[in-house]
Structure formats: structure tokens, C-alpha cells
mmCIF file of C-alpha atoms and ligand atoms in Angstrom:
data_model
loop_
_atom_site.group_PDB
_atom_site.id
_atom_site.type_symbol
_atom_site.label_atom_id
_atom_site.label_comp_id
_atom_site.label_asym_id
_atom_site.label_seq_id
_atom_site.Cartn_x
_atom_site.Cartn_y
_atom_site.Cartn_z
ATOM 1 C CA UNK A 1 -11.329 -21.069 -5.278
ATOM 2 C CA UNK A 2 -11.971 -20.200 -9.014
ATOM 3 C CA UNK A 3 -9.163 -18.425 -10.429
ATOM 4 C CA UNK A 4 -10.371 -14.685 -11.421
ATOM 5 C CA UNK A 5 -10.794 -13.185 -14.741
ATOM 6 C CA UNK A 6 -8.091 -10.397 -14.730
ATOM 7 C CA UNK A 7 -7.062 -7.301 -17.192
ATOM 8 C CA UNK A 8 -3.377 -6.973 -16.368
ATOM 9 C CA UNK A 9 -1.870 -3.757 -16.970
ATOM 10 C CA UNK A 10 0.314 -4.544 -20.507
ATOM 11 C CA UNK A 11 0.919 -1.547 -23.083
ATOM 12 C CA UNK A 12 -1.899 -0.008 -24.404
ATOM 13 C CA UNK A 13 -4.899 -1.363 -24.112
ATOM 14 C CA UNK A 14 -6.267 -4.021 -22.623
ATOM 15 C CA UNK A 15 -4.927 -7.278 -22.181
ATOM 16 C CA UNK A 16 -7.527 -10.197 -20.974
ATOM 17 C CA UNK A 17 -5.565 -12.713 -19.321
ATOM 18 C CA UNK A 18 -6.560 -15.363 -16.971
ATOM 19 C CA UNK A 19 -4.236 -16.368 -13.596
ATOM 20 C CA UNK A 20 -4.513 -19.233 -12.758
ATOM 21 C CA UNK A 21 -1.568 -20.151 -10.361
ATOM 22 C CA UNK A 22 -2.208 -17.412 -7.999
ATOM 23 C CA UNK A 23 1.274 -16.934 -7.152
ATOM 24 C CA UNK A 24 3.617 -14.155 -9.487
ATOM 25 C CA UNK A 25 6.352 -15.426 -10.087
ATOM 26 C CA UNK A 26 8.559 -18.716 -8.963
ATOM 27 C CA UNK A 27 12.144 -15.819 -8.122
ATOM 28 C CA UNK A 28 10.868 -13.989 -4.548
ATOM 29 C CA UNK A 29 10.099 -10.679 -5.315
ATOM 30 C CA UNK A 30 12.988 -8.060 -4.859
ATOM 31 C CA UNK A 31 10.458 -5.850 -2.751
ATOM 32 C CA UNK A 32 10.534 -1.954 -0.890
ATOM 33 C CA UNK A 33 7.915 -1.206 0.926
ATOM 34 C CA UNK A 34 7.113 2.406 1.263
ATOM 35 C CA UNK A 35 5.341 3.567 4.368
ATOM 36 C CA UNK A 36 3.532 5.301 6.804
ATOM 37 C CA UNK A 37 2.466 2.806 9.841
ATOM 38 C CA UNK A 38 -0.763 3.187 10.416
ATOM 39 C CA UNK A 39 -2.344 0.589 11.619
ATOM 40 C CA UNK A 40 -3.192 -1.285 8.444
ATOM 41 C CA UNK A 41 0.629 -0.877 7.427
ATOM 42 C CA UNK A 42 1.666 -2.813 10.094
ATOM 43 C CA UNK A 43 -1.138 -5.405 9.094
ATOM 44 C CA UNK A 44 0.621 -5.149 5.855
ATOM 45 C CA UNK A 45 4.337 -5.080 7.328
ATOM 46 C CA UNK A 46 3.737 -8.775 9.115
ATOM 47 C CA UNK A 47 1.793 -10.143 6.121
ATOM 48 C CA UNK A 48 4.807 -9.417 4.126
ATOM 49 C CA UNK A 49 7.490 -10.084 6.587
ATOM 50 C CA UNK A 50 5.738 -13.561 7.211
ATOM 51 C CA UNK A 51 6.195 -14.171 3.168
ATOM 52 C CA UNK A 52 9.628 -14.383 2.806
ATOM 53 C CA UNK A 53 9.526 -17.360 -0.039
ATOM 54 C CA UNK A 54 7.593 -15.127 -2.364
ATOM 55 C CA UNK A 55 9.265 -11.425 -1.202
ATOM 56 C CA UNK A 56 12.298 -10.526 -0.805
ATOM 57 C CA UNK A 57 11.764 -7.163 1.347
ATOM 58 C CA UNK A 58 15.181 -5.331 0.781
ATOM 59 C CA UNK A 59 13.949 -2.365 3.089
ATOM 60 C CA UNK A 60 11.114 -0.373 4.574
ATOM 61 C CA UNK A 61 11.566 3.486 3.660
ATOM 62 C CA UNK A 62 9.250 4.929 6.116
ATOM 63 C CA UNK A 63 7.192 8.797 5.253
ATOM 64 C CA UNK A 64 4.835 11.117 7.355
ATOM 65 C CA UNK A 65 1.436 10.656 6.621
ATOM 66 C CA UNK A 66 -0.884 8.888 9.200
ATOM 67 C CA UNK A 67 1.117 10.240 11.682
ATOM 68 C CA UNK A 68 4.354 12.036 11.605
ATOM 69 C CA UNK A 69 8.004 11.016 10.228
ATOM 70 C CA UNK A 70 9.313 10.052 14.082
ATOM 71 C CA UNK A 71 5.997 7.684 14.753
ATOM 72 C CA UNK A 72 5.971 5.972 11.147
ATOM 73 C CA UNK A 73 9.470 4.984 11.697
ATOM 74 C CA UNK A 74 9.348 3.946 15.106
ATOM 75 C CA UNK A 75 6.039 1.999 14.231
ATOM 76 C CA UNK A 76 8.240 0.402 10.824
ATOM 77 C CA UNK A 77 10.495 -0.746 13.274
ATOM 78 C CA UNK A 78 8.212 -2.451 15.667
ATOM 79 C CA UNK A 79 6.840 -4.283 12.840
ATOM 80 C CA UNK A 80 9.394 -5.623 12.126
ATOM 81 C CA UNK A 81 10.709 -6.541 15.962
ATOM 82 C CA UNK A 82 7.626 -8.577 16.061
ATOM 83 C CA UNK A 83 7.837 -10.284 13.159
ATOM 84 C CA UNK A 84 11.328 -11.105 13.910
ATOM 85 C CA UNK A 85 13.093 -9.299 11.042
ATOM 86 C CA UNK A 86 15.422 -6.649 12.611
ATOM 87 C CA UNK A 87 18.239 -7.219 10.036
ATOM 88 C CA UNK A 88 15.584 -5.155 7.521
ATOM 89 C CA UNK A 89 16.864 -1.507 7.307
ATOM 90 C CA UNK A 90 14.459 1.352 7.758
ATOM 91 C CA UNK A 91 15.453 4.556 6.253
ATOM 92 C CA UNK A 92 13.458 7.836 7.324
ATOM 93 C CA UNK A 93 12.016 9.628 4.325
ATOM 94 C CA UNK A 94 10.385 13.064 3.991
ATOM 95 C CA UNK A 95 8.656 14.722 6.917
ATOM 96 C CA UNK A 96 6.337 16.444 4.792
ATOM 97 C CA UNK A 97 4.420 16.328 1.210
ATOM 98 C CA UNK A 98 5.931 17.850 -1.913
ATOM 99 C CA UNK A 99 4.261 21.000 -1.821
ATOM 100 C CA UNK A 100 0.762 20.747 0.493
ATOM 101 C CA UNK A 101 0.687 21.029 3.845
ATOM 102 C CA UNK A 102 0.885 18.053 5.961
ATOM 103 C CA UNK A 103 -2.453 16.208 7.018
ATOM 104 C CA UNK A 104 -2.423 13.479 9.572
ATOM 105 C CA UNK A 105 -5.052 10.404 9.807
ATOM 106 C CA UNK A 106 -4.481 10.547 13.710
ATOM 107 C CA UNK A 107 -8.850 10.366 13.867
ATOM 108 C CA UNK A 108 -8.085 6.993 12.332
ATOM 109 C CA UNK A 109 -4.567 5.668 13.897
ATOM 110 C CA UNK A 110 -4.649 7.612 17.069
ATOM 111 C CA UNK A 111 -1.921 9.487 18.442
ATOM 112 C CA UNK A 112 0.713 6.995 17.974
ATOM 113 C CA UNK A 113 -0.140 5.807 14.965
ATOM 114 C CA UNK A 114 -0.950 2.470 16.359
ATOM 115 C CA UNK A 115 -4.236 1.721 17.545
ATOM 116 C CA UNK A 116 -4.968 -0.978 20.333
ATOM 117 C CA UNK A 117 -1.509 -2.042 21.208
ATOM 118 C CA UNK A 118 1.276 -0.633 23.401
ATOM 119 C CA UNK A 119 4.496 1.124 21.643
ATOM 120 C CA UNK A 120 7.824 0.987 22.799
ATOM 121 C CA UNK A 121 10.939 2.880 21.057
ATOM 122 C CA UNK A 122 12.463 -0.621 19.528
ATOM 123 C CA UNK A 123 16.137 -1.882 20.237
ATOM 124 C CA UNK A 124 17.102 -1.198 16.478
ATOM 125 C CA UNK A 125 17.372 2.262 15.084
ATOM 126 C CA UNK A 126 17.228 3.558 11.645
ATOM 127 C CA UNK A 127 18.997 3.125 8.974
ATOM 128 C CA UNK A 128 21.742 5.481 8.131
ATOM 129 C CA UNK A 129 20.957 7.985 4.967
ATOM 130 C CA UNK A 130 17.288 8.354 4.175
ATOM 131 C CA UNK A 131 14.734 6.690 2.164
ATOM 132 C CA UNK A 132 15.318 9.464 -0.737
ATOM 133 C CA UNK A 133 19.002 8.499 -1.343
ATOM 134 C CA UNK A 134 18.236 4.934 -0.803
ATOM 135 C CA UNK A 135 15.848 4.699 -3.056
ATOM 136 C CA UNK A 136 17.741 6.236 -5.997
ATOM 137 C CA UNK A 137 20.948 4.494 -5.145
ATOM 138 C CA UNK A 138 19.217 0.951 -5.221
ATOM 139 C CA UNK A 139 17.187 1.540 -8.411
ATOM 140 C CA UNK A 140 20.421 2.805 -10.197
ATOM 141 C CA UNK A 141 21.861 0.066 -9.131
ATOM 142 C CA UNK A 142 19.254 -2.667 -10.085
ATOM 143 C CA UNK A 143 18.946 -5.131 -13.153
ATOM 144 C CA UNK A 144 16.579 -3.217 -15.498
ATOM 145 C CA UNK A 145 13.216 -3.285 -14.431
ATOM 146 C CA UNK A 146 13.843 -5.538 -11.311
ATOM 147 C CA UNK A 147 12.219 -3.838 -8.160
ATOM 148 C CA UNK A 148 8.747 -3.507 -6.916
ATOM 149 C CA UNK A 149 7.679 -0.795 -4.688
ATOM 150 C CA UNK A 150 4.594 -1.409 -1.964
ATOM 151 C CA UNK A 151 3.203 2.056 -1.873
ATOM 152 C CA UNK A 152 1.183 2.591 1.448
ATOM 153 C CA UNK A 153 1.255 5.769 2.075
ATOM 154 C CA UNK A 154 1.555 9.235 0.427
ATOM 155 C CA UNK A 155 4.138 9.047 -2.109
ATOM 156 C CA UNK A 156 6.410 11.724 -1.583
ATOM 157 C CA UNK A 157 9.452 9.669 -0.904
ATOM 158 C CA UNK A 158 9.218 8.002 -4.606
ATOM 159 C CA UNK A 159 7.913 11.277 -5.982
ATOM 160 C CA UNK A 160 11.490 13.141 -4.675
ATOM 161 C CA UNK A 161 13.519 10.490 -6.075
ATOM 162 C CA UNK A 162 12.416 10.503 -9.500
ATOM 163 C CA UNK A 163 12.603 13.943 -9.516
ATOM 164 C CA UNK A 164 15.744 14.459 -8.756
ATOM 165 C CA UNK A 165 16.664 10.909 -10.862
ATOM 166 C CA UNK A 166 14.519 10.398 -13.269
ATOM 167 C CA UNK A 167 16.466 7.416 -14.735
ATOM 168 C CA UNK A 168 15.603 5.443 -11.611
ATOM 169 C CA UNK A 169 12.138 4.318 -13.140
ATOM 170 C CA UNK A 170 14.564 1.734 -15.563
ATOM 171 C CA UNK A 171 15.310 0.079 -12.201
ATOM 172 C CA UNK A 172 11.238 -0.418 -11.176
ATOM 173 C CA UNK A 173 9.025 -3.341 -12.167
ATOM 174 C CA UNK A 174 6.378 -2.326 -11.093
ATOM 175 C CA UNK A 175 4.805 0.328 -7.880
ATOM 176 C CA UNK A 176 1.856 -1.818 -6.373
ATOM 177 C CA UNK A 177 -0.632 1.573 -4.367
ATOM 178 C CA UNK A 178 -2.612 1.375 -2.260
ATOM 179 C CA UNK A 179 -4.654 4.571 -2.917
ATOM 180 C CA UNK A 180 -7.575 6.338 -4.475
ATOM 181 C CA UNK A 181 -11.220 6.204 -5.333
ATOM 182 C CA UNK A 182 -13.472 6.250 -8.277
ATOM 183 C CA UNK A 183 -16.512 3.956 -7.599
ATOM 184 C CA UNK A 184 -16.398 4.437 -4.110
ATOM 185 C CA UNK A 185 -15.989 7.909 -3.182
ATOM 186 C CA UNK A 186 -13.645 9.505 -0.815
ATOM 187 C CA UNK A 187 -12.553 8.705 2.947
ATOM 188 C CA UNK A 188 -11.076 11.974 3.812
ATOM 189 C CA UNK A 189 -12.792 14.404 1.604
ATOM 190 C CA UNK A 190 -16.134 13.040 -0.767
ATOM 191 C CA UNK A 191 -14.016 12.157 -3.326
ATOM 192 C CA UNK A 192 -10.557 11.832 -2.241
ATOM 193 C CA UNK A 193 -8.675 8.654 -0.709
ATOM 194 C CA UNK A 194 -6.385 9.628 2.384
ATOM 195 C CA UNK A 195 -2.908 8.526 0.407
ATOM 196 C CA UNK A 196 -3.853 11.357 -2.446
ATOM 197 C CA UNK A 197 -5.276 13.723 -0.586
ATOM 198 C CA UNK A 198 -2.106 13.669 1.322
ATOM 199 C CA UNK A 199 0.494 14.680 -1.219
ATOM 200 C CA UNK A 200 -1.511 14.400 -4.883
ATOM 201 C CA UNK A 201 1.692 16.280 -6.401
ATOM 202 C CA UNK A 202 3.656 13.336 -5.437
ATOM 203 C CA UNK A 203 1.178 10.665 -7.132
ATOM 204 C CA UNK A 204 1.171 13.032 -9.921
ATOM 205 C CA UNK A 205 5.069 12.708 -10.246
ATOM 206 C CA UNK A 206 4.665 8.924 -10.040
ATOM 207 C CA UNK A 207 2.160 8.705 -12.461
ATOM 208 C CA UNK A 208 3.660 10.658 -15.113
ATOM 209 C CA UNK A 209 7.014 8.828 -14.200
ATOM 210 C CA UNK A 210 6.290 5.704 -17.015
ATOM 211 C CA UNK A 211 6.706 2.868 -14.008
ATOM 212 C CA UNK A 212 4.348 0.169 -14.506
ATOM 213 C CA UNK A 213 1.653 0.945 -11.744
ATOM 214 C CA UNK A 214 -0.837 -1.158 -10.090
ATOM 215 C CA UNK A 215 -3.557 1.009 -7.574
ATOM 216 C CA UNK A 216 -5.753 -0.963 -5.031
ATOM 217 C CA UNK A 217 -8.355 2.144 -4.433
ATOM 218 C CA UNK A 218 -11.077 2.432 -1.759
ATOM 219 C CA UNK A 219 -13.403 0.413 -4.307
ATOM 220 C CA UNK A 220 -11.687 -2.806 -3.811
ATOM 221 C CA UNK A 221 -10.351 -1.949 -0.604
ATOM 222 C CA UNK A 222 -13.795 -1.546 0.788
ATOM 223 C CA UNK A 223 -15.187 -4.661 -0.440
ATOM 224 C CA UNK A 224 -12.551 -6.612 1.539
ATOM 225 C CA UNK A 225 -14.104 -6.507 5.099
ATOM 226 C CA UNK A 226 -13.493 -7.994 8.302
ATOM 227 C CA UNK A 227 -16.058 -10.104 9.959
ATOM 228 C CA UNK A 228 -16.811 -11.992 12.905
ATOM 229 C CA UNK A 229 -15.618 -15.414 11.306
ATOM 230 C CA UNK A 230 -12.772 -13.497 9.696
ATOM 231 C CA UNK A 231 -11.922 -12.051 13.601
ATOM 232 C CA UNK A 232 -11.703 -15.111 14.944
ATOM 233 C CA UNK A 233 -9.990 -17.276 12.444
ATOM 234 C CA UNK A 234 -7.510 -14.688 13.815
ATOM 235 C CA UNK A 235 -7.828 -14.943 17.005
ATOM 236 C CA UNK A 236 -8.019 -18.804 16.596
ATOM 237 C CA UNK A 237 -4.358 -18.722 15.657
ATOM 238 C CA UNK A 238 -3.443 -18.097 19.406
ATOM 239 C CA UNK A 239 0.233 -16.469 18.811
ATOM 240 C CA UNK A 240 1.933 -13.497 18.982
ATOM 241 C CA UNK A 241 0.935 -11.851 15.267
ATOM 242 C CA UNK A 242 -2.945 -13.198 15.287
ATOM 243 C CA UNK A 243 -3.327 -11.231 18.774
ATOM 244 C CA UNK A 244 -1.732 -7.839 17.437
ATOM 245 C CA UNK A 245 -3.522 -8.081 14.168
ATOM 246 C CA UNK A 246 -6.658 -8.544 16.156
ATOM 247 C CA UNK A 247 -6.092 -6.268 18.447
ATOM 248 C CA UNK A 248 -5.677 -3.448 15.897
ATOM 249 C CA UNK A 249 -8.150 -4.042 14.056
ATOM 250 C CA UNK A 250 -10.833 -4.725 16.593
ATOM 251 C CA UNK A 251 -9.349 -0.826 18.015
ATOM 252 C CA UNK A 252 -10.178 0.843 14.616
ATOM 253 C CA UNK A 253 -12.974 -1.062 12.411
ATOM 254 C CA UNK A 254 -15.760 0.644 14.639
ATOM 255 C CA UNK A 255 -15.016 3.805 13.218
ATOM 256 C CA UNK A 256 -15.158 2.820 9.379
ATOM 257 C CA UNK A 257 -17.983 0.271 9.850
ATOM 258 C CA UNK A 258 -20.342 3.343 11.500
ATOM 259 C CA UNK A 259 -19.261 5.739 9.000
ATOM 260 C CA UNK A 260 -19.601 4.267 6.111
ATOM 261 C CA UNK A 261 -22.473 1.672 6.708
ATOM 262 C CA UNK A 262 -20.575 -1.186 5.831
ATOM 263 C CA UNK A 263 -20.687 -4.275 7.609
ATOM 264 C CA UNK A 264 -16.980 -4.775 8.818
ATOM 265 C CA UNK A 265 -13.637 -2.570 8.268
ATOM 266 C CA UNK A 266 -11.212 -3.026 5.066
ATOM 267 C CA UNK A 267 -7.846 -3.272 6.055
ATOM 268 C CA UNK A 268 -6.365 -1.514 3.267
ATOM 269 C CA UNK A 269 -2.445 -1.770 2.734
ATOM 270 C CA UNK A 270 -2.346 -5.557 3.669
ATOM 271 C CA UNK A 271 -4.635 -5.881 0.154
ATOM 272 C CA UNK A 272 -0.885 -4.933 -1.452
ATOM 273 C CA UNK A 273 0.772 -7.385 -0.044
ATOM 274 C CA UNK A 274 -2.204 -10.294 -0.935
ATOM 275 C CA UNK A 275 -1.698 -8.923 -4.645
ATOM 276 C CA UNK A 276 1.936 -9.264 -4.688
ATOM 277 C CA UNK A 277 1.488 -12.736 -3.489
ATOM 278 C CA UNK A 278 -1.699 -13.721 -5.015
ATOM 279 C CA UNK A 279 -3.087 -11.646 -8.060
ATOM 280 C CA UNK A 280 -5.658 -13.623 -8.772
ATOM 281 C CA UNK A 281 -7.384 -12.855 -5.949
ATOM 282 C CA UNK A 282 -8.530 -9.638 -7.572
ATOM 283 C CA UNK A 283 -9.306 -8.166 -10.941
ATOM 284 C CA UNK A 284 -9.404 -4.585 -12.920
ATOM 285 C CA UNK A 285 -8.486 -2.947 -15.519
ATOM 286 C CA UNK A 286 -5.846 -1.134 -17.531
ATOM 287 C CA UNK A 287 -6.773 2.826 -17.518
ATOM 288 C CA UNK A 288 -5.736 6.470 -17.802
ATOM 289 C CA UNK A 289 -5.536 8.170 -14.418
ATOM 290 C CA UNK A 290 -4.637 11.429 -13.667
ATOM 291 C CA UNK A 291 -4.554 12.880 -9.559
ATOM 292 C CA UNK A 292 -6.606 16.348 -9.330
ATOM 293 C CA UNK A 293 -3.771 18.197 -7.266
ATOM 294 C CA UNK A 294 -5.991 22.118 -7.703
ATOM 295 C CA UNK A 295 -7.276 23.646 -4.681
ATOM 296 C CA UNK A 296 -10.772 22.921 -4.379
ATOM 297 C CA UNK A 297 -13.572 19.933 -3.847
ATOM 298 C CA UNK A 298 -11.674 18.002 -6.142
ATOM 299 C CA UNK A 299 -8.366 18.430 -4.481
ATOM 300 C CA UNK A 300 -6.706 14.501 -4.264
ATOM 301 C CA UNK A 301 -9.455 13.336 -6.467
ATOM 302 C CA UNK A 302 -8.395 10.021 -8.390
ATOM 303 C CA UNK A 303 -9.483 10.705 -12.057
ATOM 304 C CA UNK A 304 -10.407 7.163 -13.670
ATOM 305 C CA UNK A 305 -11.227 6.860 -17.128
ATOM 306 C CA UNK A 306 -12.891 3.648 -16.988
ATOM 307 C CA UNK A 307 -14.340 3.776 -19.894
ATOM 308 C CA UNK A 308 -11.990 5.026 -21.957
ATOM 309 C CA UNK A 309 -13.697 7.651 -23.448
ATOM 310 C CA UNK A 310 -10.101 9.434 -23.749
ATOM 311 C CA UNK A 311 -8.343 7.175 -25.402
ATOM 312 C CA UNK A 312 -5.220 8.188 -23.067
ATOM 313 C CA UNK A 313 -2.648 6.363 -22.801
ATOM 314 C CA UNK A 314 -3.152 3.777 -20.039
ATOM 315 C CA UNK A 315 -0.654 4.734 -17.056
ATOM 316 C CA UNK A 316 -1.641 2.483 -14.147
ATOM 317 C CA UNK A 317 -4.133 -1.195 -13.810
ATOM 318 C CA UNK A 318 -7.443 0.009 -11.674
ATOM 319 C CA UNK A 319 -8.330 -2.736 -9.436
ATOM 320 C CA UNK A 320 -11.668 -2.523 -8.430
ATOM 321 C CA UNK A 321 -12.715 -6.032 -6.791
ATOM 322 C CA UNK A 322 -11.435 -8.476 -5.270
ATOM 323 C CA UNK A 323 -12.031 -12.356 -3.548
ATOM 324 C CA UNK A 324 -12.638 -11.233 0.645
ATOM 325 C CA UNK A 325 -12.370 -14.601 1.631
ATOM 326 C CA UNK A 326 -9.596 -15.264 0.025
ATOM 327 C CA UNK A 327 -7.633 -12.354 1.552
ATOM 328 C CA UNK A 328 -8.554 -13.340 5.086
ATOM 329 C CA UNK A 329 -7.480 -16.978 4.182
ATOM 330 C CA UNK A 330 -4.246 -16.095 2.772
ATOM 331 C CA UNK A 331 -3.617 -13.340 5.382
ATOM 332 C CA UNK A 332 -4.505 -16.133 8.426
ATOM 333 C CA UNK A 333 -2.546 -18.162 6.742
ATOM 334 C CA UNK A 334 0.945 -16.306 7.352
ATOM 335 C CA UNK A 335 0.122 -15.043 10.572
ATOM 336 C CA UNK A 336 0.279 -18.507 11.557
ATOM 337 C CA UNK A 337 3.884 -18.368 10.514
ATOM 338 C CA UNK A 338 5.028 -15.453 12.749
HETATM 339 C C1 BDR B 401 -4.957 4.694 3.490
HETATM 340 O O1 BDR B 401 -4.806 5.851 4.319
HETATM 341 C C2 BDR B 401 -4.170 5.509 5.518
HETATM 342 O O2 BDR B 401 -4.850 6.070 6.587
HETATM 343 C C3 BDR B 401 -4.100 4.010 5.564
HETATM 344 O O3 BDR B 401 -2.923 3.577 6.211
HETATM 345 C C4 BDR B 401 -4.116 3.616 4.117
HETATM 346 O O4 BDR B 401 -2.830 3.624 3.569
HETATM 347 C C5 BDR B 401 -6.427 4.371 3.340
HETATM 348 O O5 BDR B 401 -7.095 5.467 2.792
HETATM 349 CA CA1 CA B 402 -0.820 3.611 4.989
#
């Protein structure tokens, strides 16, 4: 697969850079992963759980948003008894956005919060403490700049922390979102993503906060679609993870596919995960983006100044495409390892 032309996210400005080894870095990546499982979390839980050369996941901090607080966390922790992976701690996080009130994606995720597979309450509880303190205490605590945050849900948890510490953001590398749409238009409202919509105060907090920021939106996220080949390159893998993954995803792609037209469903948080481990796979572009957080139409609206005609200061990279195949490939490909 040709390597992808990419504008990495580098000061003001943009940088033009070209990736061609299509992994980050040879060190693992000291990872959190932020969350609200959902049934493309826990896509996105195995696919990094199953990755454990290139991430180093430290801990899952777990926040209501497709479903509430108790669900996300017991759905975090069945992730990661079926990958195998107990010994990762899950620390609860806030049971509600900053200053909205809560919205659920239950439509989506059903009831549970886990389409097309049975729950069970797992063997291993939570963490003790909660996602807030953790999260402060481990960025203090960090080499300068050393952490990267998977952001898959609304991002109240990260949004608290830095408020109450702001110094924490020395201890970030970088906060890889999934969330938001400019291209593409909205999936809850016509122009807002679910993730904003959800808490935009908190992605307001984050991206004022100076931490390097990547955002996969809707507008890559919906040009990354299942299909029948991709379903049963799945399926072909004949264990444990393939069958769950398919089994989600065959419970909620309907939905998307007849509402939006498209000809398979995105499965949007695992596209985090395939950029951690493979940025090459997609491209974008450093840009100025502010979340609309007034009441109105607007409300969680993404505001992406593409074309710079502000000449703001460039706060997060915009990815807006990305290589489909190559997702599926890579995402088969550690299935297989679970
Ligand atoms: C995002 O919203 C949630 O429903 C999904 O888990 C994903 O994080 C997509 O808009
Ligand atoms: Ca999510």
C-alpha cells in the first residue's frame, strides 16, 4: 500500500511530511484510553488490547455517554475479559457532562450499550479512585509530554482534570478524538457529531488546553465502511474476537447504512486506535477549531477553518480521509491475535 501524503499537526502552520513506515514510533505507546463503550469502543478496546507491542494501555477511564456511567464501565471491563487483559484498571469517571444535560446514544448501542452480544457483570471490578484523580495524578507524574489519550467519547473526564490541574497538559503527548464533523455533517443533530454534542464545554476545555490534538471526525470516519468482504475476512478468522466484532457490528451497521445512504457502517473509535498504530493510513490537516457550545442549531457544531481564512492559531490536525482497506486489514489482522 502507498504510503499517504500527510499534514501532521507541528506549530503553526502546516507541515507536509510524508510517513512512510506506518508505524509511530519504535517505544510502545504509554496509552489511556478514555471511554464510553458503545459498541464501536469495544471494537476499539480489542484492537488496542490485541496491540500490545506498539501500546502500552496503562488504563481505561470509563465516562457516561452512549449509555450511562454503570454500563460504560461494566462494558470497559468486558472488553477487556475478552481480550484477556484483566490486570488493566478501569476507573469510573463522571456520570454526567460539564454543564449540559446528559444525552444517551441508546437508538444506536441499545440498552446496554452493547449491541448483538450477551453482557454479564465481569469477575473484576473497578478500579479504586476515579478516572478524574487518576488522570491528574498520572500526568503529574509523567516524563514531560509522555502520554497519549484515546478520546472516544465525550470528554468530560479530561475536561475536569485540566480544570482543576491545568499543569497536567505538560504530562500529554498528544489526545487522539474521535469526534466531530465539518465535511460531513452531523449524526445526532445536522451538524453535530454525537461525542460534541454530548458535552461541547468539555471539548472546549480540551481544546483551549494547548495539548497537541489529533480529531478523526465523521468525514473520515464515514469513509471507512464495512463491507461484505470486510465482514467476512472477520468472520473468516473463526475465534473468539472475529465473532464478537462481527456480531456487533452486523447488530448496528443497518441503522447507519439506511440512514445515511452509505453503503456499509463506519466503525468509528477503532479508526483511533488504527492511527495510533498506523498514521499513514490517513491524512489531514493542521487547523483552528473551535466547538459551538450556545444553545441553538449549532449547539456541538465542530467549527473547522479549513481554509484558514482566520489565520488562528492551529489547535488540533483535522483528519478527513483515510485508506478503508487498510483499516479492515490492520484491524483483521489483530483480531487474529486475541
Ligand atoms: C461516536 O459517538 C458514539 O455513539 C460512538 O461510540 C462514537 O464514539 C460517533 O459519533
Ligand atoms: Ca464512543
Amino acid at each position: 500500500m502507498p504510503a499517504l501524503l500527510q499534514y501532521r499537526a507541528g506549530g503553526r502552520g502546516n507541515v507536509l511530511m510524508s510517513n512512510t513506515t506506518g508505524s509511530q514510533s519504535a517505544q510502545p505507546i504509554d496509552l489511556i484510553i478514555d471511554t464510553d463503550p458503545g459498541a464501536d469502543d469495544v471494537i476499539a478496546l480489542l484492537f488496542a488490547l490485541a496491540s500490545p507491542q506498539e501500546l502500552n494501555v496503562r488504563a481505561l477511564t470509563t465516562v457516561a455517554g452512549n449509555v450511562r456511567l454503570d454500563k460504560t464501565s461494566r462494558n470497559a471491563r468486558l472488553a477487556l475479559e475478552w481480550a484477556g487483559c484483566e490486570h488493566v484498571p478501569v476507573y469510573a469517571g463522571a456520570s454526567k457532562p460539564l454543564v449540559r444535560k446528559p444525552v444517551y446514544a441508546e437508538h444506536v448501542h441499545g440498552e446496554e450499550g452493547l449491541p448483538g452480544v450477551a453482557v454479564h457483570e465481569p469477575k473484576r471490578g473497578l478500579a479504586e479512585g476515579n478516572a478524574i484523580d487518576f488522570l491528574i495524578d498520572t500526568l503529574l507524574a509523567a516524563r514531560p509530554h509522555s502520554m497519549t489519550i484515546a478520546m472516544l467519547g465525550p470528554q468530560t473526564n479530561l475536561a475536569l482534570a485540566l480544570l482543576r490541574e491545568p499543569q497536567i497538559v505538560q504530562g500529554i503527548k498528544q489526545v487522539v478524538v474521535m469526534g466531530g464533523a465539518h465535511f460531513n455533517g452531523g449524526n445526532i443533530s445536522p451538524v453535530a457529531e454525537f461525542n460534541l454534542f454530548a458535552d461541547p464545554h468539555a471539548a472546549e476545555v480540551v481544546l483551549k488546553s494547548g495539548a497537541d490534538l489529533v480529531y478523526l471526525p465523521l468525514d473520515v470516519t464515514h469513509k471507512i465502511l464495512t463491507s461484505e468482504a470486510r465482514l467476512e475476512q472477520i468472520a473468516a478468522l473463526n475465534n473468539k474476537a472475529g465473532k464478537l466484532v462481527g456480531d456487533i457490528l452486523q447488530a448496528c451497521i443497518g441503522g447507519d447504512m439506511a440512514r445515511y445512504g452509505i453503503p456499509g457502517g463506519p466503525v468509528h473509535d477503532a479508526t483511533v486506535i488504527a492511527y495510533l498504530l498506523k498514521p499513514a493510513l490517513f491524512s489531514g490537516r493542521s487547523v483552528n477549531v473551535v466547538a459551538d457550545s450556545r444553545e441553538g442549531p449549532t449547539f456541538g457544531q465542530t467549527i473547522v477553518d479549513w481554509y484558514d481564512s482566520l489565520n488562528a492559531p492551529k489547535n488540533a490536525f483535522w483528519v478527513d480521509s483515510g485508506d478503508a482497506q487498510g483499516f479492515f486489514d490492520l484491524l483483521t489482522e489483530r483480531l487474529a491475535r486475541l
